[in-house]
């Protein structure tokens, strides 16, 4: 039901149901929190999604890579790159195994917003983290370099 309410963009009903589940049981799990954070981020309520992450942690639920993807995407789409970088570092430091999609979201939005050097630095560190760039990674880097007037770098 939570997913249905989120997809219908009925976040108030979603949160009422969440609080009811929280009070009566069973305890919401990571999937429940991920569904809520995704719904909130899609509606532009990124601050609420971040608050939900804090509650999730406070109640002993462990975020996973989907949690990270939802929040990174939401923060980046809301032009909150500094917060996205903070979250990214915290997730990486927590030993959560971040996949290339997490890096792609951040690299892509860094490049789109003109922070090409930070995106480039992150791109070059991929191998340090045991990851290989994919087609999307190369595409956002090439696009970022071209937009910054750096065709040699793009090449």
Short mmCIF file of C-alpha atoms in Angstrom, two decimals:
data_model
loop_
_atom_site.label_atom_id
_atom_site.label_comp_id
_atom_site.label_asym_id
_atom_site.label_seq_id
_atom_site.Cartn_x
_atom_site.Cartn_y
_atom_site.Cartn_z
CA UNK A 1 0.00 0.00 0.00
CA UNK A 2 2.83 2.37 0.81
CA UNK A 3 4.27 1.93 -2.67
CA UNK A 4 0.85 2.52 -4.23
CA UNK A 5 0.32 5.73 -2.27
CA UNK A 6 3.81 6.92 -3.23
CA UNK A 7 3.22 6.18 -6.90
CA UNK A 8 -0.10 8.03 -6.70
CA UNK A 9 1.81 10.96 -5.17
CA UNK A 10 -0.36 10.79 -2.05
CA UNK A 11 2.44 11.34 0.43
CA UNK A 12 0.21 12.47 3.31
CA UNK A 13 -1.73 9.18 3.23
CA UNK A 14 1.57 7.36 2.86
CA UNK A 15 2.98 8.92 6.00
CA UNK A 16 -0.23 8.27 7.95
CA UNK A 17 0.00 4.59 6.99
CA UNK A 18 3.70 4.52 7.88
CA UNK A 19 3.03 5.97 11.35
CA UNK A 20 0.20 3.48 11.87
CA UNK A 21 2.47 0.58 10.92
CA UNK A 22 5.19 1.98 13.14
CA UNK A 23 2.84 2.10 16.15
CA UNK A 24 1.01 -1.20 15.61
CA UNK A 25 3.70 -3.29 13.93
CA UNK A 26 5.43 -4.89 12.25
CA UNK A 27 8.54 -2.72 12.46
CA UNK A 28 9.19 -1.00 9.12
CA UNK A 29 12.19 -2.49 7.33
CA UNK A 30 14.75 -1.03 4.95
CA UNK A 31 12.49 -1.70 1.95
CA UNK A 32 9.70 0.33 3.56
CA UNK A 33 12.05 3.22 4.27
CA UNK A 34 13.45 3.03 0.72
CA UNK A 35 9.96 3.19 -0.76
CA UNK A 36 9.18 6.26 1.33
CA UNK A 37 12.44 8.05 0.58
CA UNK A 38 12.02 7.43 -3.13
CA UNK A 39 8.46 8.77 -3.05
CA UNK A 40 9.48 11.86 -1.09
CA UNK A 41 12.41 12.58 -3.38
CA UNK A 42 10.23 12.24 -6.47
CA UNK A 43 7.91 14.84 -5.00
CA UNK A 44 10.81 17.18 -4.25
CA UNK A 45 10.56 16.65 -0.49
CA UNK A 46 14.22 15.81 -0.10
CA UNK A 47 14.53 17.32 3.38
CA UNK A 48 11.75 15.01 4.57
CA UNK A 49 13.53 12.05 2.95
CA UNK A 50 16.77 12.97 4.75
CA UNK A 51 14.88 13.24 8.03
CA UNK A 52 13.45 9.79 7.36
CA UNK A 53 17.01 8.49 6.93
CA UNK A 54 17.87 9.86 10.38
CA UNK A 55 14.83 8.10 11.85
CA UNK A 56 15.74 4.92 10.02
CA UNK A 57 19.19 4.96 11.59
CA UNK A 58 17.82 5.89 15.02
CA UNK A 59 15.52 2.84 14.96
CA UNK A 60 18.31 0.47 13.99
CA UNK A 61 17.48 -0.04 10.33
CA UNK A 62 20.54 -0.24 8.11
CA UNK A 63 20.49 1.74 4.85
CA UNK A 64 21.47 -0.13 1.72
CA UNK A 65 22.63 0.91 -1.73
CA UNK A 66 19.03 1.69 -2.78
CA UNK A 67 18.72 4.12 0.15
CA UNK A 68 21.86 5.82 -1.07
CA UNK A 69 20.65 5.94 -4.68
CA UNK A 70 17.30 7.45 -3.70
CA UNK A 71 18.78 10.18 -1.53
CA UNK A 72 21.73 10.98 -3.80
CA UNK A 73 19.41 11.33 -6.76
CA UNK A 74 16.97 13.47 -4.79
CA UNK A 75 19.66 15.75 -3.41
CA UNK A 76 21.33 16.18 -6.80
CA UNK A 77 18.04 16.90 -8.57
CA UNK A 78 17.31 19.53 -5.90
CA UNK A 79 20.68 21.22 -6.49
CA UNK A 80 21.91 20.25 -3.04
CA UNK A 81 25.27 19.00 -4.25
CA UNK A 82 27.15 19.76 -1.04
CA UNK A 83 24.67 17.67 0.95
CA UNK A 84 24.87 14.94 -1.70
CA UNK A 85 28.66 14.87 -1.39
CA UNK A 86 28.37 14.70 2.42
CA UNK A 87 25.92 11.82 2.21
CA UNK A 88 28.09 10.08 -0.37
CA UNK A 89 31.17 10.32 1.86
CA UNK A 90 29.21 9.10 4.88
CA UNK A 91 27.86 6.12 2.94
CA UNK A 92 31.29 5.29 1.58
CA UNK A 93 32.86 5.60 5.05
CA UNK A 94 30.17 3.32 6.47
CA UNK A 95 31.62 0.49 4.37
CA UNK A 96 28.43 0.30 2.32
CA UNK A 97 29.37 -1.20 -1.02
CA UNK A 98 28.44 1.56 -3.42
CA UNK A 99 27.98 0.53 -7.03
CA UNK A 100 28.78 2.41 -10.22
CA UNK A 101 25.23 3.81 -10.35
CA UNK A 102 25.85 5.78 -7.12
CA UNK A 103 29.02 7.23 -8.60
CA UNK A 104 27.29 7.95 -11.92
CA UNK A 105 24.57 9.98 -10.23
CA UNK A 106 27.07 12.12 -8.40
CA UNK A 107 29.56 12.47 -11.27
CA UNK A 108 26.77 13.32 -13.70
CA UNK A 109 25.25 16.02 -11.54
CA UNK A 110 28.64 17.46 -10.62
CA UNK A 111 29.48 17.77 -14.32
CA UNK A 112 26.06 19.22 -15.20
CA UNK A 113 26.38 21.87 -12.52
CA UNK A 114 29.83 22.98 -13.69
CA UNK A 115 31.87 21.18 -11.02
CA UNK A 116 33.80 19.27 -13.66
CA UNK A 117 37.03 19.05 -11.63
CA UNK A 118 35.28 17.38 -8.70
CA UNK A 119 33.50 15.01 -11.08
CA UNK A 120 36.81 14.27 -12.82
CA UNK A 121 38.49 13.55 -9.50
CA UNK A 122 35.73 11.14 -8.53
CA UNK A 123 35.93 9.52 -11.97
CA UNK A 124 39.66 8.92 -11.57
CA UNK A 125 39.15 7.35 -8.13
CA UNK A 126 36.75 4.69 -9.42
CA UNK A 127 39.51 2.10 -9.80
CA UNK A 128 40.65 2.78 -6.22
CA UNK A 129 37.17 1.70 -5.12
CA UNK A 130 37.26 -1.38 -7.34
CA UNK A 131 34.79 -0.03 -9.89
CA UNK A 132 34.93 0.31 -13.65
CA UNK A 133 33.28 3.18 -15.50
CA UNK A 134 30.36 2.14 -17.69
CA UNK A 135 28.95 3.75 -20.83
CA UNK A 136 26.94 6.24 -18.77
CA UNK A 137 30.01 7.26 -16.75
CA UNK A 138 31.97 8.01 -19.91
CA UNK A 139 29.01 9.81 -21.48
CA UNK A 140 28.53 12.21 -18.55
CA UNK A 141 32.26 12.93 -18.41
CA UNK A 142 32.45 13.59 -22.16
CA UNK A 143 29.35 15.79 -22.00
CA UNK A 144 30.73 17.69 -19.00
CA UNK A 145 34.05 18.35 -20.71
CA UNK A 146 32.33 19.51 -23.89
CA UNK A 147 30.04 21.88 -21.99
CA UNK A 148 33.08 23.35 -20.24
CA UNK A 149 34.80 23.92 -23.61
CA UNK A 150 37.37 21.17 -23.03
CA UNK A 151 37.18 19.04 -26.18
CA UNK A 152 40.70 17.63 -25.71
CA UNK A 153 39.75 16.32 -22.27
CA UNK A 154 36.56 14.86 -23.74
CA UNK A 155 38.57 13.10 -26.41
#
